[in-house]
Amino acid sequence: MAQGKKAPHVAAVHDLSGMGRCSLAIVLPVLSAMGCWCSALPTAYLSASTIFPPTDKFVFRDLTGEMEGSAGHWEELGVRFDALYSGFVGSERQIGVLGDLLRRFRGKDTLVMVDPVMGDWGKPYRTYTPAMCRAMKSLAAMADVITPNFTEAAILLDEPYEHVPRGEAGIREWLERLSGEGRRSVIITGVHPAQDRVGAACFDRERGEFSMTAVHEAPAQFPGTGDLFSTVTLGGLLTGRSLKEAAALAVDFVGACARYTLELGTPVEEGVQFETLLGRLTPGRE
């Protein structure tokens, strides 16, 4: 029998869209390709990601009750997790359930990543109330790593979107504030360090260092790329990379998927085609 390292066990608390590459449809295959074992705890079911037209026709099922029951069952089973990873939530009550989940399953060495999925392009998503945004701040404060985009960073900091920094000094200041005086690592996505380049800015609490990584920006805005970025970053951290290395891997991979999808000419609303590129993330095949 081959000898190897035990697969890191991840509890993935995200929604599931029946159509579209986002959320659990990304999280499960990507973490598996990176050598992780993923246990899913769906927050909601959507018939399709909300970008598919008509945008008011999708089916939505809130799974809060199922979340609570599943967490209770997991506790009875005595499961242990190497990482707890959350994304989109459908209600303020679910954020409370998530907070309870972190308290129940967080071990001494458990990595907690919160992707505070709240909005984009300067506006909260239509499902997000002010109360949910306030609750998300409390959840983010429990994390070891958070991965907001600029809209979400502004919400977490109570800053108007018009105050989003463009220069390196301003971005560093926001990273410091989001870190809670160095208590958590922070990655802000959607950073444009130069014209036609896009990437991420990072603060690593372990090393106390700032870094920035970027690739050429694809001429399209694909849904689900934030989920893909955060998931690859988590996989990188769980397989021994530093925050800077994991973020760079994620930026490169998302960029490669976007370029590949544009070459194929598939509809933007379907998301980036990452499936045939997963081999790039498999340990030993980088």
mmCIF file of C-alpha atoms in Angstrom:
data_model
loop_
_atom_site.group_PDB
_atom_site.id
_atom_site.type_symbol
_atom_site.label_atom_id
_atom_site.label_comp_id
_atom_site.label_asym_id
_atom_site.label_seq_id
_atom_site.Cartn_x
_atom_site.Cartn_y
_atom_site.Cartn_z
ATOM 1 C CA MET A 1 0.000 0.000 0.000
ATOM 2 C CA ALA A 2 1.286 3.441 -0.891
ATOM 3 C CA GLN A 3 2.351 5.576 2.034
ATOM 4 C CA GLY A 4 1.198 9.184 2.042
ATOM 5 C CA LYS A 5 0.041 12.076 4.128
ATOM 6 C CA LYS A 6 -3.478 12.098 5.518
ATOM 7 C CA ALA A 7 -5.794 14.327 3.499
ATOM 8 C CA PRO A 8 -6.721 17.554 5.335
ATOM 9 C CA HIS A 9 -10.408 17.464 6.283
ATOM 10 C CA VAL A 10 -12.417 20.585 5.379
ATOM 11 C CA ALA A 11 -15.953 21.503 6.411
ATOM 12 C CA ALA A 12 -17.266 23.594 3.493
ATOM 13 C CA VAL A 13 -20.271 25.725 4.440
ATOM 14 C CA HIS A 14 -21.491 27.174 1.130
ATOM 15 C CA ASP A 15 -24.595 27.237 -1.049
ATOM 16 C CA LEU A 16 -25.205 24.835 -3.932
ATOM 17 C CA SER A 17 -26.316 26.050 -7.349
ATOM 18 C CA GLY A 18 -27.742 23.414 -9.645
ATOM 19 C CA MET A 19 -26.556 25.367 -12.704
ATOM 20 C CA GLY A 20 -23.394 27.431 -12.870
ATOM 21 C CA ARG A 21 -19.817 27.107 -11.688
ATOM 22 C CA CYS A 22 -19.791 28.651 -8.219
ATOM 23 C CA SER A 23 -19.904 27.783 -4.526
ATOM 24 C CA LEU A 24 -19.926 24.035 -3.783
ATOM 25 C CA ALA A 25 -19.738 23.195 -7.502
ATOM 26 C CA ILE A 26 -16.255 24.724 -7.334
ATOM 27 C CA VAL A 27 -15.260 23.995 -3.749
ATOM 28 C CA LEU A 28 -15.677 20.210 -3.822
ATOM 29 C CA PRO A 29 -13.735 19.348 -6.995
ATOM 30 C CA VAL A 30 -10.983 21.922 -6.448
ATOM 31 C CA LEU A 31 -10.205 20.900 -2.875
ATOM 32 C CA SER A 32 -10.354 17.233 -3.890
ATOM 33 C CA ALA A 33 -7.863 17.877 -6.709
ATOM 34 C CA MET A 34 -5.570 19.580 -4.184
ATOM 35 C CA GLY A 35 -5.563 16.525 -1.951
ATOM 36 C CA CYS A 36 -8.179 17.560 0.613
ATOM 37 C CA TRP A 37 -11.182 15.687 1.944
ATOM 38 C CA CYS A 38 -14.221 17.947 1.838
ATOM 39 C CA SER A 39 -17.422 17.548 3.870
ATOM 40 C CA ALA A 40 -20.195 19.804 2.568
ATOM 41 C CA LEU A 41 -22.714 21.681 4.686
ATOM 42 C CA PRO A 42 -25.021 23.466 2.203
ATOM 43 C CA THR A 43 -26.525 26.760 3.348
ATOM 44 C CA ALA A 44 -29.065 26.947 0.520
ATOM 45 C CA TYR A 45 -30.036 25.377 -2.789
ATOM 46 C CA LEU A 46 -30.490 27.527 -5.883
ATOM 47 C CA SER A 47 -31.669 26.153 -9.198
ATOM 48 C CA ALA A 48 -29.036 28.311 -10.914
ATOM 49 C CA SER A 49 -26.607 31.043 -9.951
ATOM 50 C CA THR A 50 -28.395 34.372 -9.834
ATOM 51 C CA ILE A 51 -26.639 35.742 -12.922
ATOM 52 C CA PHE A 52 -28.660 33.467 -15.255
ATOM 53 C CA PRO A 53 -31.554 35.316 -16.925
ATOM 54 C CA PRO A 54 -34.256 35.906 -15.964
ATOM 55 C CA THR A 55 -32.622 36.757 -12.655
ATOM 56 C CA ASP A 56 -35.901 36.692 -10.687
ATOM 57 C CA LYS A 57 -36.922 33.158 -11.656
ATOM 58 C CA PHE A 58 -34.433 31.006 -9.774
ATOM 59 C CA VAL A 59 -35.603 28.481 -7.187
ATOM 60 C CA PHE A 60 -34.245 29.132 -3.670
ATOM 61 C CA ARG A 61 -34.412 26.769 -0.701
ATOM 62 C CA ASP A 62 -33.134 27.901 2.698
ATOM 63 C CA LEU A 63 -31.386 25.010 4.473
ATOM 64 C CA THR A 64 -30.880 26.521 7.928
ATOM 65 C CA GLY A 65 -32.705 23.694 9.676
ATOM 66 C CA GLU A 66 -30.673 21.110 7.815
ATOM 67 C CA MET A 67 -27.472 22.947 8.785
ATOM 68 C CA GLU A 68 -28.338 22.774 12.473
ATOM 69 C CA GLY A 69 -29.323 19.107 12.293
ATOM 70 C CA SER A 70 -26.225 18.149 10.316
ATOM 71 C CA ALA A 71 -23.895 19.970 12.716
ATOM 72 C CA GLY A 72 -25.484 18.121 15.599
ATOM 73 C CA HIS A 73 -25.003 14.796 13.844
ATOM 74 C CA TRP A 74 -21.385 15.606 13.032
ATOM 75 C CA GLU A 75 -20.758 16.367 16.690
ATOM 76 C CA GLU A 76 -22.257 12.993 17.678
ATOM 77 C CA LEU A 77 -19.925 11.330 15.167
ATOM 78 C CA GLY A 78 -16.950 13.009 16.817
ATOM 79 C CA VAL A 79 -15.552 14.360 13.563
ATOM 80 C CA ARG A 80 -12.505 16.656 13.534
ATOM 81 C CA PHE A 81 -11.686 19.230 10.902
ATOM 82 C CA ASP A 82 -8.405 20.707 9.750
ATOM 83 C CA ALA A 83 -10.272 23.677 8.260
ATOM 84 C CA LEU A 84 -13.673 25.335 8.518
ATOM 85 C CA TYR A 85 -14.517 27.296 5.360
ATOM 86 C CA SER A 86 -17.602 29.433 4.848
ATOM 87 C CA GLY A 87 -19.023 31.383 1.913
ATOM 88 C CA PHE A 88 -22.512 32.562 0.932
ATOM 89 C CA VAL A 89 -25.180 32.478 3.627
ATOM 90 C CA GLY A 90 -28.869 33.069 3.102
ATOM 91 C CA SER A 91 -30.025 34.706 6.340
ATOM 92 C CA GLU A 92 -28.954 36.387 9.567
ATOM 93 C CA ARG A 93 -29.928 33.236 11.448
ATOM 94 C CA GLN A 94 -27.528 31.200 9.317
ATOM 95 C CA ILE A 95 -24.654 33.466 10.312
ATOM 96 C CA GLY A 96 -25.486 32.665 13.927
ATOM 97 C CA VAL A 97 -25.518 28.945 13.098
ATOM 98 C CA LEU A 98 -22.125 29.347 11.449
ATOM 99 C CA GLY A 99 -20.701 31.097 14.493
ATOM 100 C CA ASP A 100 -21.909 28.248 16.672
ATOM 101 C CA LEU A 101 -20.374 25.749 14.238
ATOM 102 C CA LEU A 102 -16.981 27.448 14.543
ATOM 103 C CA ARG A 103 -17.141 27.333 18.332
ATOM 104 C CA ARG A 104 -18.128 23.654 18.345
ATOM 105 C CA PHE A 105 -15.652 22.302 15.812
ATOM 106 C CA ARG A 106 -12.661 24.603 16.040
ATOM 107 C CA GLY A 107 -9.657 22.747 17.392
ATOM 108 C CA LYS A 108 -6.271 24.102 18.440
ATOM 109 C CA ASP A 109 -4.882 23.717 14.913
ATOM 110 C CA THR A 110 -8.071 24.213 12.881
ATOM 111 C CA LEU A 111 -7.771 26.850 10.152
ATOM 112 C CA VAL A 112 -10.882 29.034 9.845
ATOM 113 C CA MET A 113 -11.400 30.820 6.522
ATOM 114 C CA VAL A 114 -14.377 33.146 6.074
ATOM 115 C CA ASP A 115 -15.169 34.422 2.602
ATOM 116 C CA PRO A 116 -17.584 37.223 3.578
ATOM 117 C CA VAL A 117 -19.776 36.983 0.485
ATOM 118 C CA MET A 118 -21.917 40.127 0.728
ATOM 119 C CA GLY A 119 -21.734 42.087 -2.512
ATOM 120 C CA ASP A 120 -19.821 43.382 -5.488
ATOM 121 C CA TRP A 121 -19.367 46.519 -7.565
ATOM 122 C CA GLY A 122 -20.090 48.768 -4.598
ATOM 123 C CA LYS A 123 -23.444 47.281 -3.589
ATOM 124 C CA PRO A 124 -24.570 44.517 -1.227
ATOM 125 C CA TYR A 125 -26.379 41.606 -2.848
ATOM 126 C CA ARG A 126 -30.143 42.016 -2.774
ATOM 127 C CA THR A 127 -30.477 39.167 -0.261
ATOM 128 C CA TYR A 128 -28.231 40.980 2.242
ATOM 129 C CA THR A 129 -29.883 43.181 4.862
ATOM 130 C CA PRO A 130 -28.024 45.688 7.073
ATOM 131 C CA ALA A 131 -28.494 43.252 9.971
ATOM 132 C CA MET A 132 -26.815 40.475 7.972
ATOM 133 C CA CYS A 133 -23.895 42.747 7.141
ATOM 134 C CA ARG A 134 -23.443 43.538 10.841
ATOM 135 C CA ALA A 135 -23.593 39.843 11.727
ATOM 136 C CA MET A 136 -21.020 39.042 9.044
ATOM 137 C CA LYS A 137 -18.586 41.450 10.716
ATOM 138 C CA SER A 138 -18.837 39.356 13.887
ATOM 139 C CA LEU A 139 -18.294 36.144 11.940
ATOM 140 C CA ALA A 140 -15.274 37.563 10.103
ATOM 141 C CA ALA A 141 -13.796 38.547 13.470
ATOM 142 C CA MET A 142 -13.677 34.825 14.364
ATOM 143 C CA ALA A 143 -11.625 33.859 11.303
ATOM 144 C CA ASP A 144 -7.938 33.140 10.828
ATOM 145 C CA VAL A 145 -8.180 34.255 7.194
ATOM 146 C CA ILE A 146 -10.753 36.435 5.418
ATOM 147 C CA THR A 147 -10.981 36.999 1.664
ATOM 148 C CA PRO A 148 -13.220 39.998 0.908
ATOM 149 C CA ASN A 149 -13.415 41.862 -2.373
ATOM 150 C CA PHE A 150 -13.312 45.665 -2.171
ATOM 151 C CA THR A 151 -17.093 45.973 -1.757
ATOM 152 C CA GLU A 152 -17.063 43.535 1.155
ATOM 153 C CA ALA A 153 -13.971 45.154 2.661
ATOM 154 C CA ALA A 154 -15.766 48.508 2.623
ATOM 155 C CA ILE A 155 -18.794 46.971 4.362
ATOM 156 C CA LEU A 156 -16.629 45.328 7.024
ATOM 157 C CA LEU A 157 -14.862 48.647 7.674
ATOM 158 C CA ASP A 158 -18.010 50.813 7.533
ATOM 159 C CA GLU A 159 -16.446 52.790 4.704
ATOM 160 C CA PRO A 160 -18.272 54.196 1.667
ATOM 161 C CA TYR A 161 -17.339 52.330 -1.482
ATOM 162 C CA GLU A 162 -16.147 55.650 -2.916
ATOM 163 C CA HIS A 163 -13.303 55.532 -0.351
ATOM 164 C CA VAL A 164 -11.850 52.289 -1.755
ATOM 165 C CA PRO A 165 -8.076 52.847 -1.961
ATOM 166 C CA ARG A 166 -6.279 52.615 -5.285
ATOM 167 C CA GLY A 167 -2.677 53.047 -4.214
ATOM 168 C CA GLU A 168 -0.503 50.601 -2.303
ATOM 169 C CA ALA A 169 -0.356 52.719 0.867
ATOM 170 C CA GLY A 170 -4.143 52.918 1.126
ATOM 171 C CA ILE A 171 -4.571 49.201 0.443
ATOM 172 C CA ARG A 172 -2.057 48.395 3.176
ATOM 173 C CA GLU A 173 -4.007 50.571 5.592
ATOM 174 C CA TRP A 174 -7.242 48.693 4.821
ATOM 175 C CA LEU A 175 -5.473 45.350 5.206
ATOM 176 C CA GLU A 176 -4.170 46.404 8.605
ATOM 177 C CA ARG A 177 -7.605 47.519 9.769
ATOM 178 C CA LEU A 178 -9.271 44.347 8.502
ATOM 179 C CA SER A 179 -6.654 42.230 10.284
ATOM 180 C CA GLY A 180 -7.891 43.439 13.684
ATOM 181 C CA GLU A 181 -4.443 44.586 14.763
ATOM 182 C CA GLY A 182 -2.781 41.518 13.300
ATOM 183 C CA ARG A 183 -5.150 38.905 14.718
ATOM 184 C CA ARG A 184 -6.116 37.483 11.318
ATOM 185 C CA SER A 185 -4.673 37.226 7.825
ATOM 186 C CA VAL A 186 -6.466 39.167 5.102
ATOM 187 C CA ILE A 187 -6.608 38.916 1.330
ATOM 188 C CA ILE A 188 -8.433 41.603 -0.629
ATOM 189 C CA THR A 189 -9.364 40.457 -4.140
ATOM 190 C CA GLY A 190 -10.002 42.525 -7.239
ATOM 191 C CA VAL A 191 -6.918 44.691 -6.716
ATOM 192 C CA HIS A 192 -5.584 46.515 -9.792
ATOM 193 C CA PRO A 193 -1.898 47.311 -9.165
ATOM 194 C CA ALA A 194 -1.437 48.477 -12.754
ATOM 195 C CA GLN A 195 -3.469 49.003 -15.902
ATOM 196 C CA ASP A 196 -4.833 45.745 -17.359
ATOM 197 C CA ARG A 197 -3.654 43.741 -14.338
ATOM 198 C CA VAL A 198 -5.787 42.284 -11.580
ATOM 199 C CA GLY A 199 -5.009 40.246 -8.511
ATOM 200 C CA ALA A 200 -4.939 40.275 -4.742
ATOM 201 C CA ALA A 201 -3.297 42.112 -1.855
ATOM 202 C CA CYS A 202 -2.394 40.150 1.264
ATOM 203 C CA PHE A 203 -1.467 40.603 4.895
ATOM 204 C CA ASP A 204 0.043 37.498 6.519
ATOM 205 C CA ARG A 205 -0.430 37.563 10.276
ATOM 206 C CA GLU A 206 2.142 34.791 10.813
ATOM 207 C CA ARG A 207 4.936 36.709 9.075
ATOM 208 C CA GLY A 208 3.642 40.226 9.549
ATOM 209 C CA GLU A 209 4.226 40.909 5.855
ATOM 210 C CA PHE A 210 2.300 42.503 3.015
ATOM 211 C CA SER A 211 2.357 41.249 -0.554
ATOM 212 C CA MET A 212 0.574 41.739 -3.850
ATOM 213 C CA THR A 213 0.176 39.443 -6.830
ATOM 214 C CA ALA A 214 -1.504 40.016 -10.189
ATOM 215 C CA VAL A 215 -1.954 38.700 -13.720
ATOM 216 C CA HIS A 216 -3.166 40.188 -16.982
ATOM 217 C CA GLU A 217 -6.871 41.017 -16.638
ATOM 218 C CA ALA A 218 -9.239 39.056 -18.873
ATOM 219 C CA PRO A 219 -11.800 41.198 -20.767
ATOM 220 C CA ALA A 220 -14.800 39.583 -19.057
ATOM 221 C CA GLN A 221 -16.382 39.363 -15.607
ATOM 222 C CA PHE A 222 -17.110 35.738 -14.751
ATOM 223 C CA PRO A 223 -19.292 34.689 -11.801
ATOM 224 C CA GLY A 224 -17.746 32.313 -9.298
ATOM 225 C CA THR A 225 -14.154 33.507 -9.636
ATOM 226 C CA GLY A 226 -14.178 34.733 -6.021
ATOM 227 C CA ASP A 227 -15.181 31.241 -4.879
ATOM 228 C CA LEU A 228 -12.463 29.746 -7.055
ATOM 229 C CA PHE A 229 -9.832 32.124 -5.714
ATOM 230 C CA SER A 230 -10.655 31.523 -2.045
ATOM 231 C CA THR A 231 -10.851 27.759 -2.522
ATOM 232 C CA VAL A 232 -7.472 27.472 -4.268
ATOM 233 C CA THR A 233 -5.960 29.704 -1.585
ATOM 234 C CA LEU A 234 -7.322 27.455 1.160
ATOM 235 C CA GLY A 235 -6.029 24.357 -0.613
ATOM 236 C CA GLY A 236 -2.630 25.993 -0.903
ATOM 237 C CA LEU A 237 -2.521 26.817 2.797
ATOM 238 C CA LEU A 238 -3.543 23.285 3.763
ATOM 239 C CA THR A 239 -0.799 21.797 1.600
ATOM 240 C CA GLY A 240 2.008 23.791 3.165
ATOM 241 C CA ARG A 241 2.189 27.049 1.219
ATOM 242 C CA SER A 242 2.541 30.449 2.842
ATOM 243 C CA LEU A 243 -0.303 32.946 2.439
ATOM 244 C CA LYS A 244 1.668 34.804 -0.233
ATOM 245 C CA GLU A 245 2.358 31.577 -2.143
ATOM 246 C CA ALA A 246 -1.226 30.330 -1.829
ATOM 247 C CA ALA A 247 -2.664 33.649 -3.055
ATOM 248 C CA ALA A 248 -0.247 33.730 -5.982
ATOM 249 C CA LEU A 249 -1.253 30.189 -6.931
ATOM 250 C CA ALA A 250 -4.929 31.203 -6.800
ATOM 251 C CA VAL A 251 -4.442 34.371 -8.871
ATOM 252 C CA ASP A 252 -2.514 32.439 -11.524
ATOM 253 C CA PHE A 253 -5.077 29.644 -11.653
ATOM 254 C CA VAL A 254 -8.106 31.936 -11.879
ATOM 255 C CA GLY A 255 -6.361 33.911 -14.622
ATOM 256 C CA ALA A 256 -5.549 30.759 -16.566
ATOM 257 C CA CYS A 257 -9.158 29.545 -16.280
ATOM 258 C CA ALA A 258 -10.504 32.897 -17.478
ATOM 259 C CA ARG A 259 -8.196 32.914 -20.513
ATOM 260 C CA TYR A 260 -9.090 29.319 -21.342
ATOM 261 C CA THR A 261 -12.818 30.033 -21.076
ATOM 262 C CA LEU A 262 -12.547 33.058 -23.370
ATOM 263 C CA GLU A 263 -10.719 30.931 -25.937
ATOM 264 C CA LEU A 264 -13.570 28.427 -25.876
ATOM 265 C CA GLY A 265 -16.185 31.183 -26.194
ATOM 266 C CA THR A 266 -18.684 29.683 -23.745
ATOM 267 C CA PRO A 267 -21.373 31.900 -22.144
ATOM 268 C CA VAL A 268 -20.041 34.122 -19.360
ATOM 269 C CA GLU A 269 -22.909 33.221 -17.011
ATOM 270 C CA GLU A 270 -21.714 29.597 -16.903
ATOM 271 C CA GLY A 271 -18.528 30.682 -15.128
ATOM 272 C CA VAL A 272 -14.933 29.751 -15.862
ATOM 273 C CA GLN A 273 -14.130 26.284 -17.183
ATOM 274 C CA PHE A 274 -11.690 25.017 -14.588
ATOM 275 C CA GLU A 275 -12.296 21.285 -14.892
ATOM 276 C CA THR A 276 -9.683 20.411 -17.504
ATOM 277 C CA LEU A 277 -7.081 22.577 -15.740
ATOM 278 C CA LEU A 278 -7.427 20.924 -12.329
ATOM 279 C CA GLY A 279 -4.301 18.871 -12.963
ATOM 280 C CA ARG A 280 -2.293 22.048 -12.396
ATOM 281 C CA LEU A 281 -3.388 21.995 -8.766
ATOM 282 C CA THR A 282 -2.743 18.314 -8.079
ATOM 283 C CA PRO A 283 0.170 17.863 -5.652
ATOM 284 C CA GLY A 284 3.346 16.947 -7.512
ATOM 285 C CA ARG A 285 2.031 18.160 -10.885
ATOM 286 C CA GLU A 286 2.481 21.947 -10.534
#
